[in-house]
XYZ file of C-alpha atoms in Angstrom:
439
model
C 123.596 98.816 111.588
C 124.379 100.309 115.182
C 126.696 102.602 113.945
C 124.416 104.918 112.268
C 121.888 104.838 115.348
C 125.112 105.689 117.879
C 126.280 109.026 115.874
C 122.692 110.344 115.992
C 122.303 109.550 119.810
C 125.966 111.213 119.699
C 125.330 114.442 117.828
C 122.001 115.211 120.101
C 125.472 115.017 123.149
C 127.971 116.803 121.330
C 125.279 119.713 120.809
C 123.993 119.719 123.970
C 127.726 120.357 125.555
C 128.216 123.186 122.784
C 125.245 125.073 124.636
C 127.522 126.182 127.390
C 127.020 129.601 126.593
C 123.791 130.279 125.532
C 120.909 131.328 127.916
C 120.111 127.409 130.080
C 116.673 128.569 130.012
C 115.661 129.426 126.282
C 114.663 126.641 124.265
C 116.469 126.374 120.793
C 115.666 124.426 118.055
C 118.203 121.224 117.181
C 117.795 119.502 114.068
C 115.050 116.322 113.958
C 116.738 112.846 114.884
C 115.514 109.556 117.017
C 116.082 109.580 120.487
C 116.477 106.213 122.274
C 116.898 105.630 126.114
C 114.619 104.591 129.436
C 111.273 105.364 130.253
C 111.403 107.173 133.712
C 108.117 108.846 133.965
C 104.980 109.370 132.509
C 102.058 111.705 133.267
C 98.555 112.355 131.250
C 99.274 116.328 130.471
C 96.650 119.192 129.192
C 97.244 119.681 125.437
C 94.703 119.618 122.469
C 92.959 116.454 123.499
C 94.569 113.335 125.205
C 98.408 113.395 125.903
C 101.162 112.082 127.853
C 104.275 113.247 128.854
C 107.036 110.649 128.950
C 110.028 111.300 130.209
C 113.331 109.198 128.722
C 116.860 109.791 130.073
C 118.566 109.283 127.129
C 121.066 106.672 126.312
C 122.810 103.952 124.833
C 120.298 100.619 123.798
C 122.144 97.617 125.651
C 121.964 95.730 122.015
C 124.108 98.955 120.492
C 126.840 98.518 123.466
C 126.961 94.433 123.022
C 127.378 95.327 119.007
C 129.848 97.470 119.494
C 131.860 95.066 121.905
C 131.283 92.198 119.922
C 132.971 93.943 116.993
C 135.675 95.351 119.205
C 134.475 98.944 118.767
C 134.646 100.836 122.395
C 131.892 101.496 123.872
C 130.488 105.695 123.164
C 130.090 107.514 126.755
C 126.936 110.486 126.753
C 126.861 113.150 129.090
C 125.058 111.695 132.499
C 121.635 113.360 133.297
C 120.724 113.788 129.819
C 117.054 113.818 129.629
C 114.309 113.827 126.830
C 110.954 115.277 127.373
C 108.570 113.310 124.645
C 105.036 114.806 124.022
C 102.806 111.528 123.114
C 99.156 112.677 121.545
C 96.704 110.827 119.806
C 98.348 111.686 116.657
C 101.232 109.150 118.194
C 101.914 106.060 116.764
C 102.870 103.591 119.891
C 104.044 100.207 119.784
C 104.715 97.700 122.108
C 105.117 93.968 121.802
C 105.153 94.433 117.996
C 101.844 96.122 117.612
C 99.427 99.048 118.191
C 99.147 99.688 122.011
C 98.333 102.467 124.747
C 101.447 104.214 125.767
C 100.602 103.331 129.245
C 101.820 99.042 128.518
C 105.177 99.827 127.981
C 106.685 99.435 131.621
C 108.780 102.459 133.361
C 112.188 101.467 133.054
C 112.050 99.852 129.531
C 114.447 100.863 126.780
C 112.634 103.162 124.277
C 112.592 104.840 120.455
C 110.970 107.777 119.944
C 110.839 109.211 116.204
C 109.911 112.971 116.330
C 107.737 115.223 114.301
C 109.405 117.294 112.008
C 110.399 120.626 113.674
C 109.538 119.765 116.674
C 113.060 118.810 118.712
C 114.210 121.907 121.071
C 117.208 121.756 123.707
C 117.014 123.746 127.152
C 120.308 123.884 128.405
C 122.581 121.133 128.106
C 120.273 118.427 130.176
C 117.345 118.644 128.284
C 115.583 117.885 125.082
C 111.986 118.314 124.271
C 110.403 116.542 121.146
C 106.680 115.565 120.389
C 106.869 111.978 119.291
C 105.381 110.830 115.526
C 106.407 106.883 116.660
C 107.439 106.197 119.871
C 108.086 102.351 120.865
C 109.302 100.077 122.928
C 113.306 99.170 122.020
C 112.366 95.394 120.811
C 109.939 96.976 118.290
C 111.523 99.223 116.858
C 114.673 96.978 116.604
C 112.541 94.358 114.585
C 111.168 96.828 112.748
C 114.500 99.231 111.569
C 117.321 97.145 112.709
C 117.263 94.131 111.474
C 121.538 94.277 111.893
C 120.173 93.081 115.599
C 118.657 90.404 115.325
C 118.941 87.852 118.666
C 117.484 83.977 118.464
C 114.463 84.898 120.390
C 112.987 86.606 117.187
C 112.033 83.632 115.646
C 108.156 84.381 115.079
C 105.286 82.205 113.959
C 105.163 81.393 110.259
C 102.279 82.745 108.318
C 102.184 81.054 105.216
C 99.073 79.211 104.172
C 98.223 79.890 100.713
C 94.636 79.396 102.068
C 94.196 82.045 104.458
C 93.990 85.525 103.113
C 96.575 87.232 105.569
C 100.243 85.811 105.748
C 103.834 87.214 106.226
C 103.274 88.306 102.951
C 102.201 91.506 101.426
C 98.416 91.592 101.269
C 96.930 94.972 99.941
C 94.426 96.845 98.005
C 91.324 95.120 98.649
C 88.143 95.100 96.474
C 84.978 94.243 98.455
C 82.276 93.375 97.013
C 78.194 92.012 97.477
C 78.358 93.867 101.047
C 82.154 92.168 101.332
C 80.926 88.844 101.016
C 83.483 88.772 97.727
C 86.614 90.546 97.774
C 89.466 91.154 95.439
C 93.401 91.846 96.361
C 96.798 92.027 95.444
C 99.434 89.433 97.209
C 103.400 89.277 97.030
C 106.052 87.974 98.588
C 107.798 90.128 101.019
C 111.500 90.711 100.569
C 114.213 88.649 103.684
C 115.634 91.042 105.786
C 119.103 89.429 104.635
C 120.117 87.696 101.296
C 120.453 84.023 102.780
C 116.442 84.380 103.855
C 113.508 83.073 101.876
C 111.266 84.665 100.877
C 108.137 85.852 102.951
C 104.651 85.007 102.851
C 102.334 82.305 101.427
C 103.259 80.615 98.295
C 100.069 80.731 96.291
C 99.032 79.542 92.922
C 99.975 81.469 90.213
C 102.329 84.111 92.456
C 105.771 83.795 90.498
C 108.821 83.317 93.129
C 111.557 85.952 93.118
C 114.810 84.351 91.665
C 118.635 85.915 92.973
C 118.447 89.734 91.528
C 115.033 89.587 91.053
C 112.033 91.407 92.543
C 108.916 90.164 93.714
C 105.920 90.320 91.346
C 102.211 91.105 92.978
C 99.104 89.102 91.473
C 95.222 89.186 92.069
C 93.061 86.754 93.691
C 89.826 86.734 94.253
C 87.767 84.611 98.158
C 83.841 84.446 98.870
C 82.632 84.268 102.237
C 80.690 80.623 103.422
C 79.500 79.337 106.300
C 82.407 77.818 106.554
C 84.928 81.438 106.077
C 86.288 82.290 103.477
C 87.461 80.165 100.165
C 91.060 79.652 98.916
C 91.924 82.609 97.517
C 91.987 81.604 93.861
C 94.799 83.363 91.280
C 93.093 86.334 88.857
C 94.726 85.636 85.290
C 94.675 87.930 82.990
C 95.525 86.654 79.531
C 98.753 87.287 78.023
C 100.183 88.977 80.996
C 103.532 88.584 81.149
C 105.579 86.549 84.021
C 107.603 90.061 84.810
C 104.994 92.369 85.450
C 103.192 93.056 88.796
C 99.279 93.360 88.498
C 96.884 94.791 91.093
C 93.311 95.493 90.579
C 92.028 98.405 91.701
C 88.753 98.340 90.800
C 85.920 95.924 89.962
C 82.120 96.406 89.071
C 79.618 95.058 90.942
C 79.100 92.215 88.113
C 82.599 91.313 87.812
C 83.437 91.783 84.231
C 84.944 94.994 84.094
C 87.941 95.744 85.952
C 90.874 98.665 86.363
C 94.432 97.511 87.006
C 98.019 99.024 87.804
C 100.366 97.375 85.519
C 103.965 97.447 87.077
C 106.568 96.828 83.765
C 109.928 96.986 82.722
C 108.472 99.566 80.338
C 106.655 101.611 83.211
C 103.918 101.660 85.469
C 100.225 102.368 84.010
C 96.149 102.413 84.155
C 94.645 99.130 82.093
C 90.972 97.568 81.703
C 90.279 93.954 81.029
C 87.026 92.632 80.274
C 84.821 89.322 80.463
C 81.964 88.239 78.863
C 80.666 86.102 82.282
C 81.278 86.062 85.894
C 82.828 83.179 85.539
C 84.340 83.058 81.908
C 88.130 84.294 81.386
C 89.506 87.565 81.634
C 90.943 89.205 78.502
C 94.146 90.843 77.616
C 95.081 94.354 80.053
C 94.434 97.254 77.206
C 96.015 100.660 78.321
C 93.265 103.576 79.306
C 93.685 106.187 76.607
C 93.854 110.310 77.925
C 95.849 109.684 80.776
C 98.904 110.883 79.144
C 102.164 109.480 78.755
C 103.675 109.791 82.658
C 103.517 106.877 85.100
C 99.648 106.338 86.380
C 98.349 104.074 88.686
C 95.132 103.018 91.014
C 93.041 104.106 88.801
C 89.354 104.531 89.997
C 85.901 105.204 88.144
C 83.692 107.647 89.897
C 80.464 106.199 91.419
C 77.584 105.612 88.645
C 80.321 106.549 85.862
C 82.673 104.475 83.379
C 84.178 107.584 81.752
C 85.544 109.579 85.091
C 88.537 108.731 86.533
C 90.273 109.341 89.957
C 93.544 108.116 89.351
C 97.564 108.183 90.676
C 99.632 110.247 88.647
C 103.853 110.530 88.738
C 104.684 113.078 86.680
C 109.088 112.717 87.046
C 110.364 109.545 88.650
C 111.554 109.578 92.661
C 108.835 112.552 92.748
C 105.694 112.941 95.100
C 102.424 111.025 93.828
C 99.391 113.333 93.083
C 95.493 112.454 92.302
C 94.279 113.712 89.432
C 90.704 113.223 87.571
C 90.001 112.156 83.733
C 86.585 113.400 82.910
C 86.206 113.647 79.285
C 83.524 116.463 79.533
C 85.689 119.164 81.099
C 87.917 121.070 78.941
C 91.446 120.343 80.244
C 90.892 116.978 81.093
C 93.244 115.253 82.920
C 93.901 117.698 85.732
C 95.716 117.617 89.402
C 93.012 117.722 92.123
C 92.281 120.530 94.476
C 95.594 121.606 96.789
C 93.039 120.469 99.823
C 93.873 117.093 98.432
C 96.775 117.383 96.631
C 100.186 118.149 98.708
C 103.985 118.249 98.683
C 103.976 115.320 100.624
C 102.793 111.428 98.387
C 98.899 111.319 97.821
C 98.163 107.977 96.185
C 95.469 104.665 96.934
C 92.115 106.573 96.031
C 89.033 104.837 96.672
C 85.763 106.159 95.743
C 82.004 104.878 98.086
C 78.700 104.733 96.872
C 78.181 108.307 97.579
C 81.632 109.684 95.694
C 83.344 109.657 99.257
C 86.777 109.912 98.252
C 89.494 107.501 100.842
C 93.486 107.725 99.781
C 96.696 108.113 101.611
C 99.063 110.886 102.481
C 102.457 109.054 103.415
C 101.214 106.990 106.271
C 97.611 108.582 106.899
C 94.208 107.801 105.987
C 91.904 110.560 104.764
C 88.524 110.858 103.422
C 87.110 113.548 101.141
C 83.143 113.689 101.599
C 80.364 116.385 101.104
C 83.185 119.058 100.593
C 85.494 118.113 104.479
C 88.461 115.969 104.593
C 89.231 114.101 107.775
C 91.470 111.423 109.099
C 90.006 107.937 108.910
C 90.451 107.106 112.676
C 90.346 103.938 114.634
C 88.908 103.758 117.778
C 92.120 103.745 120.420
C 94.523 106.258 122.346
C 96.957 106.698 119.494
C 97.045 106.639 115.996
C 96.722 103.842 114.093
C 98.655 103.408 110.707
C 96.102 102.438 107.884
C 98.046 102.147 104.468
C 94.685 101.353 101.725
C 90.706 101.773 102.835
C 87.860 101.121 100.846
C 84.595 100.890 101.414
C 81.376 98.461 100.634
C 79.164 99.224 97.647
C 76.905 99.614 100.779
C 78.421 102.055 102.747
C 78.507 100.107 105.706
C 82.021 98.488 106.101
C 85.588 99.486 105.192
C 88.411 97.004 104.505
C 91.336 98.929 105.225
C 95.523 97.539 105.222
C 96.971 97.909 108.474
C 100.773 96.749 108.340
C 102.992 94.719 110.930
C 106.325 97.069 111.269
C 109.174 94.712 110.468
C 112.351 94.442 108.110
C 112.819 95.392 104.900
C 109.147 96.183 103.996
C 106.062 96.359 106.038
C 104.574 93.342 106.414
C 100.567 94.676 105.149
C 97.368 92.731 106.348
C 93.671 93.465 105.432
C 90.940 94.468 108.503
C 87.681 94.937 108.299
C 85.693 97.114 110.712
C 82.067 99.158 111.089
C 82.183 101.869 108.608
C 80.364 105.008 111.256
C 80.631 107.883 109.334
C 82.556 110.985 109.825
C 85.769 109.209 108.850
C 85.368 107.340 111.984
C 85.545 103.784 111.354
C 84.930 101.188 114.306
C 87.489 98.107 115.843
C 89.453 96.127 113.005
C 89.247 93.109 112.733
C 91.584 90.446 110.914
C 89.841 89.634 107.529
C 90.043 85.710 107.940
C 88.113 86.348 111.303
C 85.789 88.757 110.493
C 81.941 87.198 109.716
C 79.232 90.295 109.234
């Protein structure tokens, strides 16, 4: 709600008048927090590669003040002449309109959010606060996206629902191309209402069980082919004797489709299973659990390329604690064990994907890496700024990467499925929405 926005605009104030007596011209360091206010200048700027330097004179969103009236708060007063110098790179996430943009559409003079990078805030006197910016967005997205206490009857958005489309309003996530992404595998569920008197989100599709009053929602696998025509009805995955409480996602598939690694979401944990059929098209068995991966909570699991026996797979070794990626290989005294510290942080690895040449993709909070030939890079996509990419994996081929790219809105991000031009380098080329992509 606005209240917790308006103390943290308030604290960078109160501060910033405490200040009096400290040298005006030293920077000092002031403790991380958004900064919200007008865009009054921007300038391309020499740093490590592209940048920008917009200026913001911070203060009070108009939607805050017209809370805060309408529930007969009064309205907070900040010192005048407060400004914010933001450092935007192409390590900036920038949205406008809702979506990925170039820092240069959003218009001087339009309210703004700017969330910084850790450490990064300093004051200068009492008129003047320097941060480089991890998100910075135009007011109306970032409202959608964090405040959804704000809502106005202008946000009523177009309703993607059909069950026959692959991307909805839904959640939409780890995809499994295969035959050069001609066939691909993922995981849909429901995303939760910003507000208890909401339905529901996304397309109701056969087989996806719909969240009762308490409950949670549930993810299942389906499985489309590219036509002529697009792609099929994505048709419900069923696993046999699965039960109607636990979330499935597949997270890997061989080439023939009768062999597949799932994530198994339970009342009685989270955990690595196979299932196997005798046919491409004959039923899928029960989910057995992997043996050797111990007893903690494991997930995505991920056969090495050429090999059923090694494992690249999620481990959570004490709940509410950072994810690591560890490997099972059955020939190496010790097995399971963490991954190297190049891979493995203090911040959430999880998502591993493994190409056709043992490139390994996963996630580091909201970044996109790639382990190949001994380097790890960021996956980028072509643009100014970053772009958020949640899951990637590649084509048995090497030549495409489907990749989850989310819509920032309330209470979960709303994930969709891309493809784009795998070219190498962790360099990938334009997305494109799956149900308009054609090779």
């Amino acid at each position: 709600m606005p209240r917790r926005w308006t103390l943290a605009i308030l604290a960078i104030t109160v501060t910033l008048a405490a200040c009096d007596l400290l040298d005006p011209a030293r920077p000092m360091t002031h403790p991380d927090t958004e900064v919200f206010g007008n865009l009054i200048e921007l300038e391309e700027v020499e740093h490590d590669g592209p940048a920008w330097l917009a200026r913001v004179r911070v203060g009070m969103p108009r939607a805050f003040l017209e809370a805060e009236q309408n529930e007969g708060r009064p309205s907070p007063s900040l010192e005048e002449g407060l400004v914010a110098d933001v450092l935007v790179t192409s390590d900036t996430v920038v949205l406008a309109h809702g979506g990925g943009a170039p820092i240069e559409s959003i218009a001087l003079g339009s309210e703004v959010a700017v969330v910084p990078v850790v450490g990064t805030t300093r004051m200068i006197g009492t008129s003047n606060v320097t941060v480089e910016a991890r998100y910075f967005t135009d007011f109306e997205s970032f409202r959608r996206w964090q405040l959804p206490g704000l809502a106005r009857p202008e946000d009523v958005e177009v309703v993607r629902d059909d069950p026959g489309l692959v991307n909805s309003d839904g959640i939409e996530r780890t995809p499994l191309p295969l035959a050069r992404g001609e066939v691909l595998y993922f995981t849909a569920r429901l995303r939760p209402p910003a507000s208890g008197s909401n339905d529901w989100l996304g397309a109701r599709r056969p087989g996806l069980p719909q969240p009762g009053e308490g409950e949670v929602g549930v993810g299942r696998v389906y499985r489309t082919e590219l036509g002529d025509d697009g792609w099929t009805p994505p048709a419900p995955v069923i696993f046999d004797a699965l039960e109607d409480t636990a979330s499935v996602r597949m997270t890997w598939i061989d080439e023939d489709e009768t062999t597949c690694l799932v994530t198994v979401e339970s009342p009685d944990g989270t955990w690595v299973g196979s299932a196997e059929r005798s046919s491409p098209d004959g039923p899928w068995g029960s989910i057995e659990r992997m043996p050797g991966l111990g007893d903690v909570a494991t997930s995505d699991g991920q056969f090495l390329a050429g090999s059923r026996t090694k494992m690249v797979y999620v481990v959570q070794r004490l709940a509410g604690a950072p994810t690591d990626l560890w490997l099972y290989d059955p020939t190496i005294d010790g097995t399971p064990m963490p991954l190297q510290p190049e891979v493995n942080t203090a911040g959430p690895e999880r998502s591993p994907r493994v190409g056709p040449a043992n490139e390994l993709y996963f996630t580091r909070g909201d970044r996109q890496f790639v382990l190949a030939a001994g380097e790890l890079r960021p996956v980028v996509v072509p643009g100014p700024h970053r772009t958020v990419i949640t899951d990637a994996a590649p084509t048995g081929d090497g030549k495409w990467v489907f990749a989850c790219i989310p819509n920032f809105r309330p209470v979960e991000l709303d994930q969709d499925i891309y493809v784009a031009p795998r070219l190498g380098e962790g360099r990938i080329g334009p997305p494109i929405p799956v149900d308009d992509w054609r090779p």
